[in-house]
């Protein structure tokens, strides 16, 4: 199956979507809303509609007028206006669905929480088709993520260290743990296909302190780039107070200051990846989507700055950096979970 270009196999994609919907518990008597905007991922919508009908579900396709350039996932993550934001007609209709297939990426909207509270199972899907197939979710990975989430939810202190000089501590307990394993059969739960296996939480608002050093090869989203020289972040009471280094630090500083928003410097989520099929190198070939593959690769530690709506916080700044790091160690209440990029916690 290719990516939607000349060799795109629509039948195979329908079958893949059908298997995904089966994991999401879709069948006879269920309602599925397929949400998209303009002509973006039109072929994804077609495949999901076919797949839902093959499973006997009642399917509705909702196409919202574009609010901005939502064809660019970086624009979405940088906080471009969302077609769903403020559209009451769409939100009220979507609340009636058992499952919402989100082909726009509505995670960073206030509306997504309203839909979750209404009980909808929300599955975002914006990555290239080859990544959907290669990182197809498994029940085994779900079990691993749920086990890891128990560890994380029970911890009060998370520490990350690295040979590059990272030593940072997050005080936990203020926010819930979010799991991603690529499908959702639980009412009110969001997930993203594909996610491999990935989980995170956030430190309390003023409870993150220390230093994080991005080493050569670590990734900065949404710049979609590998760091070529170390970047040092000084963090005090849950805020980045200084970013220093060479060209890569200049790029990060320039990106962040462009938002003219002090909330951009808040520390957001922290977690780790469990997916051995995901490639660290995938950003170099990124064609579409948000680069989920490089956010969940095995043994990575991903930290972020900016908004915390994902964990139920109130910071909705559009400036969001996700930074997966290799070779780090992560400890929960002093017990090792990841050591030098290897997951050591029992699965
Ligand atoms: Fe993030």
Short mmCIF file of C-alpha atoms and ligand atoms in Angstrom, two decimals:
data_model
loop_
_atom_site.label_atom_id
_atom_site.label_comp_id
_atom_site.label_asym_id
_atom_site.label_seq_id
_atom_site.Cartn_x
_atom_site.Cartn_y
_atom_site.Cartn_z
CA UNK A 1 0.00 0.00 0.00
CA UNK A 2 1.53 3.32 -0.99
CA UNK A 3 0.67 6.76 0.25
CA UNK A 4 -2.17 7.87 -1.95
CA UNK A 5 -0.03 8.60 -4.99
CA UNK A 6 -0.09 6.55 -8.20
CA UNK A 7 0.13 3.11 -6.59
CA UNK A 8 -2.43 3.67 -3.88
CA UNK A 9 -4.45 0.53 -3.09
CA UNK A 10 -7.89 1.71 -1.96
CA UNK A 11 -9.22 -1.77 -1.20
CA UNK A 12 -6.29 -2.51 1.09
CA UNK A 13 -6.80 0.81 2.86
CA UNK A 14 -10.52 0.09 3.39
CA UNK A 15 -9.55 -3.26 4.89
CA UNK A 16 -7.02 -1.56 7.19
CA UNK A 17 -9.64 0.98 8.33
CA UNK A 18 -12.12 -1.85 8.91
CA UNK A 19 -9.64 -3.64 11.18
CA UNK A 20 -9.02 -0.37 13.01
CA UNK A 21 -12.74 0.25 13.51
CA UNK A 22 -13.12 -3.31 14.80
CA UNK A 23 -10.49 -2.56 17.44
CA UNK A 24 -12.57 0.54 18.29
CA UNK A 25 -15.63 -1.64 18.90
CA UNK A 26 -17.55 -0.45 15.84
CA UNK A 27 -20.32 -2.75 14.66
CA UNK A 28 -24.05 -3.04 14.16
CA UNK A 29 -25.98 -0.44 16.16
CA UNK A 30 -22.99 1.93 16.45
CA UNK A 31 -22.82 5.42 14.94
CA UNK A 32 -19.64 6.73 13.37
CA UNK A 33 -18.98 10.34 12.35
CA UNK A 34 -16.09 10.90 9.95
CA UNK A 35 -14.89 14.47 10.38
CA UNK A 36 -12.79 16.26 7.80
CA UNK A 37 -12.33 19.68 6.25
CA UNK A 38 -12.19 20.78 2.63
CA UNK A 39 -10.48 18.26 0.39
CA UNK A 40 -7.84 17.23 2.94
CA UNK A 41 -7.64 13.43 3.43
CA UNK A 42 -10.74 12.94 1.31
CA UNK A 43 -9.58 9.40 0.49
CA UNK A 44 -9.22 8.63 4.21
CA UNK A 45 -12.85 9.66 4.72
CA UNK A 46 -13.95 7.47 1.82
CA UNK A 47 -12.14 4.47 3.27
CA UNK A 48 -13.55 4.96 6.79
CA UNK A 49 -17.10 5.41 5.47
CA UNK A 50 -16.80 2.15 3.49
CA UNK A 51 -15.24 0.35 6.44
CA UNK A 52 -17.93 1.52 8.86
CA UNK A 53 -20.69 0.41 6.52
CA UNK A 54 -19.06 -2.99 5.99
CA UNK A 55 -19.25 -3.42 9.77
CA UNK A 56 -22.94 -2.54 9.81
CA UNK A 57 -22.56 0.82 11.57
CA UNK A 58 -24.53 3.99 10.77
CA UNK A 59 -22.00 6.37 9.24
CA UNK A 60 -22.09 10.14 8.69
CA UNK A 61 -19.41 12.13 6.93
CA UNK A 62 -19.03 15.74 8.08
CA UNK A 63 -17.01 18.15 5.97
CA UNK A 64 -16.36 21.52 7.61
CA UNK A 65 -15.19 24.58 5.69
CA UNK A 66 -11.47 25.18 6.25
CA UNK A 67 -10.72 27.85 8.85
CA UNK A 68 -7.10 28.16 7.80
CA UNK A 69 -4.40 26.12 6.13
CA UNK A 70 -5.27 22.86 7.82
CA UNK A 71 -3.50 20.91 5.12
CA UNK A 72 -0.32 21.66 7.03
CA UNK A 73 -0.03 19.65 10.24
CA UNK A 74 2.65 22.02 11.47
CA UNK A 75 0.14 24.84 11.17
CA UNK A 76 -2.30 22.81 13.26
CA UNK A 77 0.27 22.19 15.96
CA UNK A 78 1.34 25.81 15.82
CA UNK A 79 -2.22 26.69 16.73
CA UNK A 80 -3.79 27.62 13.42
CA UNK A 81 -7.52 28.19 13.79
CA UNK A 82 -9.47 24.94 13.70
CA UNK A 83 -12.57 24.45 11.53
CA UNK A 84 -14.37 22.93 14.53
CA UNK A 85 -13.66 25.81 16.93
CA UNK A 86 -16.84 27.70 17.70
CA UNK A 87 -18.94 25.65 15.26
CA UNK A 88 -21.85 24.76 17.58
CA UNK A 89 -23.87 23.03 14.88
CA UNK A 90 -21.02 20.62 14.18
CA UNK A 91 -20.21 20.05 17.86
CA UNK A 92 -23.81 19.30 18.83
CA UNK A 93 -24.17 16.85 15.94
CA UNK A 94 -20.87 15.12 16.75
CA UNK A 95 -21.96 14.63 20.37
CA UNK A 96 -24.52 12.11 19.09
CA UNK A 97 -21.83 9.84 17.63
CA UNK A 98 -20.43 6.77 19.37
CA UNK A 99 -17.18 7.12 17.45
CA UNK A 100 -15.65 10.22 15.83
CA UNK A 101 -12.96 9.68 13.23
CA UNK A 102 -11.03 12.95 13.28
CA UNK A 103 -9.14 13.57 10.04
CA UNK A 104 -8.29 17.20 11.01
CA UNK A 105 -6.56 16.74 14.40
CA UNK A 106 -8.87 18.44 16.88
CA UNK A 107 -6.79 17.55 19.95
CA UNK A 108 -5.80 21.14 20.67
CA UNK A 109 -9.35 22.50 20.71
CA UNK A 110 -11.60 23.16 23.69
CA UNK A 111 -14.35 21.32 21.81
CA UNK A 112 -12.56 17.98 22.01
CA UNK A 113 -13.20 17.87 25.76
CA UNK A 114 -16.88 18.60 25.27
CA UNK A 115 -17.11 15.69 22.83
CA UNK A 116 -15.28 13.39 25.25
CA UNK A 117 -17.62 14.40 28.06
CA UNK A 118 -20.53 13.47 25.80
CA UNK A 119 -19.05 9.95 25.71
CA UNK A 120 -17.68 9.90 22.17
CA UNK A 121 -14.70 7.70 21.40
CA UNK A 122 -12.42 9.95 19.35
CA UNK A 123 -9.80 8.60 16.99
CA UNK A 124 -7.52 11.06 15.21
CA UNK A 125 -5.96 9.86 11.98
CA UNK A 126 -3.72 12.17 9.95
CA UNK A 127 -0.49 10.23 9.37
CA UNK A 128 0.61 8.80 6.00
CA UNK A 129 -1.06 5.52 5.03
CA UNK A 130 2.20 3.58 5.11
CA UNK A 131 2.69 4.63 8.76
CA UNK A 132 -0.90 3.57 9.57
CA UNK A 133 -0.13 0.12 8.21
CA UNK A 134 3.38 -0.27 9.59
CA UNK A 135 2.44 0.83 13.12
CA UNK A 136 -0.98 -0.84 13.19
CA UNK A 137 -2.11 -1.09 16.82
CA UNK A 138 -2.05 -4.30 18.83
CA UNK A 139 -3.76 -5.42 22.01
CA UNK A 140 -0.35 -6.47 23.33
CA UNK A 141 0.91 -2.89 23.11
CA UNK A 142 -2.24 -1.65 24.81
CA UNK A 143 -1.48 -3.93 27.73
CA UNK A 144 2.10 -2.63 27.92
CA UNK A 145 0.94 0.99 27.85
CA UNK A 146 -1.70 0.36 30.51
CA UNK A 147 0.89 -1.30 32.75
CA UNK A 148 3.28 1.64 32.28
CA UNK A 149 0.44 4.08 32.94
CA UNK A 150 -0.20 2.41 36.30
CA UNK A 151 3.42 3.05 37.26
CA UNK A 152 3.24 6.67 36.12
CA UNK A 153 -0.10 7.36 37.79
CA UNK A 154 1.21 6.04 41.10
CA UNK A 155 4.37 8.18 41.10
CA UNK A 156 4.85 11.53 42.80
CA UNK A 157 8.22 12.49 41.32
CA UNK A 158 9.64 11.99 37.83
CA UNK A 159 13.29 12.64 37.08
CA UNK A 160 15.05 12.62 33.71
CA UNK A 161 18.84 12.54 33.35
CA UNK A 162 21.20 12.15 30.42
CA UNK A 163 24.88 12.03 29.60
CA UNK A 164 24.36 15.29 27.68
CA UNK A 165 23.62 17.08 30.95
CA UNK A 166 19.87 16.76 31.45
CA UNK A 167 18.78 16.66 35.09
CA UNK A 168 15.19 17.74 35.60
CA UNK A 169 12.50 16.87 38.11
CA UNK A 170 8.72 16.95 37.63
CA UNK A 171 6.40 16.95 40.65
CA UNK A 172 3.46 14.73 39.68
CA UNK A 173 -0.11 14.26 40.86
CA UNK A 174 -1.79 17.41 39.58
CA UNK A 175 -2.69 15.97 36.17
CA UNK A 176 -3.87 12.58 34.88
CA UNK A 177 -1.90 10.16 32.74
CA UNK A 178 -2.76 10.05 29.04
CA UNK A 179 -2.20 6.79 27.18
CA UNK A 180 -1.86 6.33 23.45
CA UNK A 181 -1.94 2.90 21.87
CA UNK A 182 -3.62 3.67 18.58
CA UNK A 183 -7.30 2.80 19.05
CA UNK A 184 -10.11 3.49 21.48
CA UNK A 185 -13.00 1.31 22.60
CA UNK A 186 -13.61 3.27 25.82
CA UNK A 187 -16.37 5.92 25.90
CA UNK A 188 -14.97 9.44 26.20
CA UNK A 189 -11.43 8.39 25.37
CA UNK A 190 -9.24 9.99 22.67
CA UNK A 191 -6.48 8.20 20.80
CA UNK A 192 -4.42 8.63 17.68
CA UNK A 193 -3.81 6.02 15.00
CA UNK A 194 -0.92 5.30 14.82
CA UNK A 195 0.60 5.90 18.23
CA UNK A 196 2.70 2.82 18.71
CA UNK A 197 2.84 2.83 22.46
CA UNK A 198 3.25 6.12 24.24
CA UNK A 199 2.15 7.73 27.51
CA UNK A 200 2.57 10.99 29.34
CA UNK A 201 1.43 13.28 32.11
CA UNK A 202 2.39 16.79 33.19
CA UNK A 203 4.20 18.13 36.22
CA UNK A 204 2.30 20.50 38.48
CA UNK A 205 2.21 24.04 37.08
CA UNK A 206 5.11 25.35 39.21
CA UNK A 207 6.64 21.94 39.96
CA UNK A 208 9.25 21.40 37.25
CA UNK A 209 12.88 22.40 37.90
CA UNK A 210 16.29 21.67 36.46
CA UNK A 211 18.05 21.54 33.13
CA UNK A 212 17.19 19.75 29.91
CA UNK A 213 19.88 19.42 27.25
CA UNK A 214 18.81 18.34 23.78
CA UNK A 215 21.72 16.30 22.43
CA UNK A 216 22.80 15.98 18.81
CA UNK A 217 20.11 13.95 17.01
CA UNK A 218 17.27 14.76 19.38
CA UNK A 219 14.17 16.08 17.63
CA UNK A 220 12.31 19.39 17.79
CA UNK A 221 8.66 19.39 16.64
CA UNK A 222 7.10 21.28 14.93
CA UNK A 223 10.40 22.41 13.42
CA UNK A 224 10.61 18.77 12.25
CA UNK A 225 14.37 18.83 12.63
CA UNK A 226 17.18 16.96 14.33
CA UNK A 227 19.33 19.04 16.64
CA UNK A 228 22.88 19.43 15.28
CA UNK A 229 24.34 21.10 18.34
CA UNK A 230 23.26 20.78 21.99
CA UNK A 231 20.44 23.05 23.20
CA UNK A 232 20.23 23.77 26.93
CA UNK A 233 16.92 24.70 28.55
CA UNK A 234 16.99 26.17 32.05
CA UNK A 235 13.71 25.41 33.86
CA UNK A 236 12.54 27.08 37.06
CA UNK A 237 9.17 26.56 38.76
CA UNK A 238 7.57 25.05 35.69
CA UNK A 239 8.84 27.58 33.16
CA UNK A 240 11.66 27.77 30.64
CA UNK A 241 13.75 30.73 31.73
CA UNK A 242 16.62 30.39 29.24
CA UNK A 243 17.42 28.56 26.01
CA UNK A 244 21.10 28.56 25.12
CA UNK A 245 23.44 26.94 22.60
CA UNK A 246 24.29 27.42 18.95
CA UNK A 247 22.19 27.64 15.80
CA UNK A 248 19.55 25.18 17.02
CA UNK A 249 19.02 27.19 20.21
CA UNK A 250 18.66 30.31 18.06
CA UNK A 251 16.00 28.55 15.96
CA UNK A 252 14.08 27.48 19.07
CA UNK A 253 14.34 30.96 20.59
CA UNK A 254 13.20 32.60 17.37
CA UNK A 255 10.25 30.23 17.03
CA UNK A 256 9.11 30.71 20.62
CA UNK A 257 9.48 34.49 20.79
CA UNK A 258 7.45 34.81 17.57
CA UNK A 259 4.27 33.97 19.48
CA UNK A 260 4.73 36.92 21.87
CA UNK A 261 3.05 34.78 24.53
CA UNK A 262 4.56 34.24 27.99
CA UNK A 263 2.48 31.03 28.32
CA UNK A 264 4.63 29.51 25.57
CA UNK A 265 7.39 29.01 28.16
CA UNK A 266 5.32 26.76 30.44
CA UNK A 267 6.46 23.14 30.73
CA UNK A 268 3.85 20.77 29.31
CA UNK A 269 3.74 16.97 29.06
CA UNK A 270 6.46 14.41 29.82
CA UNK A 271 6.49 10.71 29.01
CA UNK A 272 8.19 7.88 27.15
CA UNK A 273 7.82 5.70 24.06
CA UNK A 274 7.49 1.91 23.88
CA UNK A 275 7.20 1.18 20.16
CA UNK A 276 10.00 -0.90 18.69
CA UNK A 277 8.53 -0.67 15.17
CA UNK A 278 8.77 3.15 15.17
CA UNK A 279 11.87 4.66 13.61
CA UNK A 280 13.79 7.56 15.11
CA UNK A 281 14.90 8.41 11.58
CA UNK A 282 11.34 8.84 10.28
CA UNK A 283 11.34 12.65 10.57
CA UNK A 284 13.86 12.76 7.75
CA UNK A 285 11.19 11.27 5.44
CA UNK A 286 8.18 13.10 6.89
CA UNK A 287 5.61 13.87 4.17
CA UNK A 288 2.37 14.41 6.07
CA UNK A 289 0.98 14.30 9.59
CA UNK A 290 2.69 15.29 12.82
CA UNK A 291 5.51 12.75 12.79
CA UNK A 292 3.86 10.50 15.38
CA UNK A 293 6.34 7.74 14.60
CA UNK A 294 9.25 9.77 15.99
CA UNK A 295 7.25 10.70 19.08
CA UNK A 296 6.79 7.11 20.27
CA UNK A 297 9.97 5.22 19.38
CA UNK A 298 11.17 2.70 21.92
CA UNK A 299 13.05 4.17 24.87
CA UNK A 300 12.58 7.80 23.84
CA UNK A 301 11.76 10.40 26.46
CA UNK A 302 9.47 13.09 25.07
CA UNK A 303 9.03 16.41 26.86
CA UNK A 304 7.16 19.46 25.73
CA UNK A 305 6.47 23.13 26.28
CA UNK A 306 3.35 25.25 25.94
CA UNK A 307 -0.30 24.15 26.13
CA UNK A 308 -1.64 21.59 28.58
CA UNK A 309 -5.22 21.19 27.36
CA UNK A 310 -4.38 17.56 26.57
CA UNK A 311 -4.10 16.75 30.28
CA UNK A 312 -7.01 18.96 31.31
CA UNK A 313 -5.08 22.16 32.05
CA UNK A 314 -5.98 25.71 31.05
CA UNK A 315 -2.94 26.82 29.03
CA UNK A 316 -4.09 27.06 25.41
CA UNK A 317 -1.11 28.89 23.95
CA UNK A 318 -0.62 27.96 20.29
CA UNK A 319 3.15 27.62 20.81
CA UNK A 320 3.76 23.90 21.39
CA UNK A 321 7.13 22.18 21.15
CA UNK A 322 7.41 18.38 21.42
CA UNK A 323 11.00 17.19 21.87
CA UNK A 324 11.75 13.44 21.79
CA UNK A 325 15.20 12.61 23.19
CA UNK A 326 17.37 9.53 22.77
CA UNK A 327 19.54 7.82 25.34
CA UNK A 328 17.96 9.37 28.44
CA UNK A 329 17.19 7.80 31.80
CA UNK A 330 13.82 8.30 33.47
CA UNK A 331 13.04 7.54 37.10
CA UNK A 332 9.70 7.41 38.96
CA UNK A 333 10.11 8.07 42.68
CA UNK A 334 13.75 7.09 42.22
CA UNK A 335 13.05 3.76 40.49
CA UNK A 336 14.46 3.39 36.95
CA UNK A 337 11.91 3.06 34.13
CA UNK A 338 14.18 3.95 31.19
CA UNK A 339 17.97 3.68 31.45
CA UNK A 340 20.14 5.16 28.68
CA UNK A 341 17.28 4.76 26.20
CA UNK A 342 16.37 1.18 27.22
CA UNK A 343 13.06 0.47 28.92
CA UNK A 344 13.81 -1.45 32.12
CA UNK A 345 10.47 -1.27 33.94
CA UNK A 346 8.63 -4.62 33.96
CA UNK A 347 6.02 -4.89 31.22
FE1 LIG B 1 2.62 17.48 22.56
#
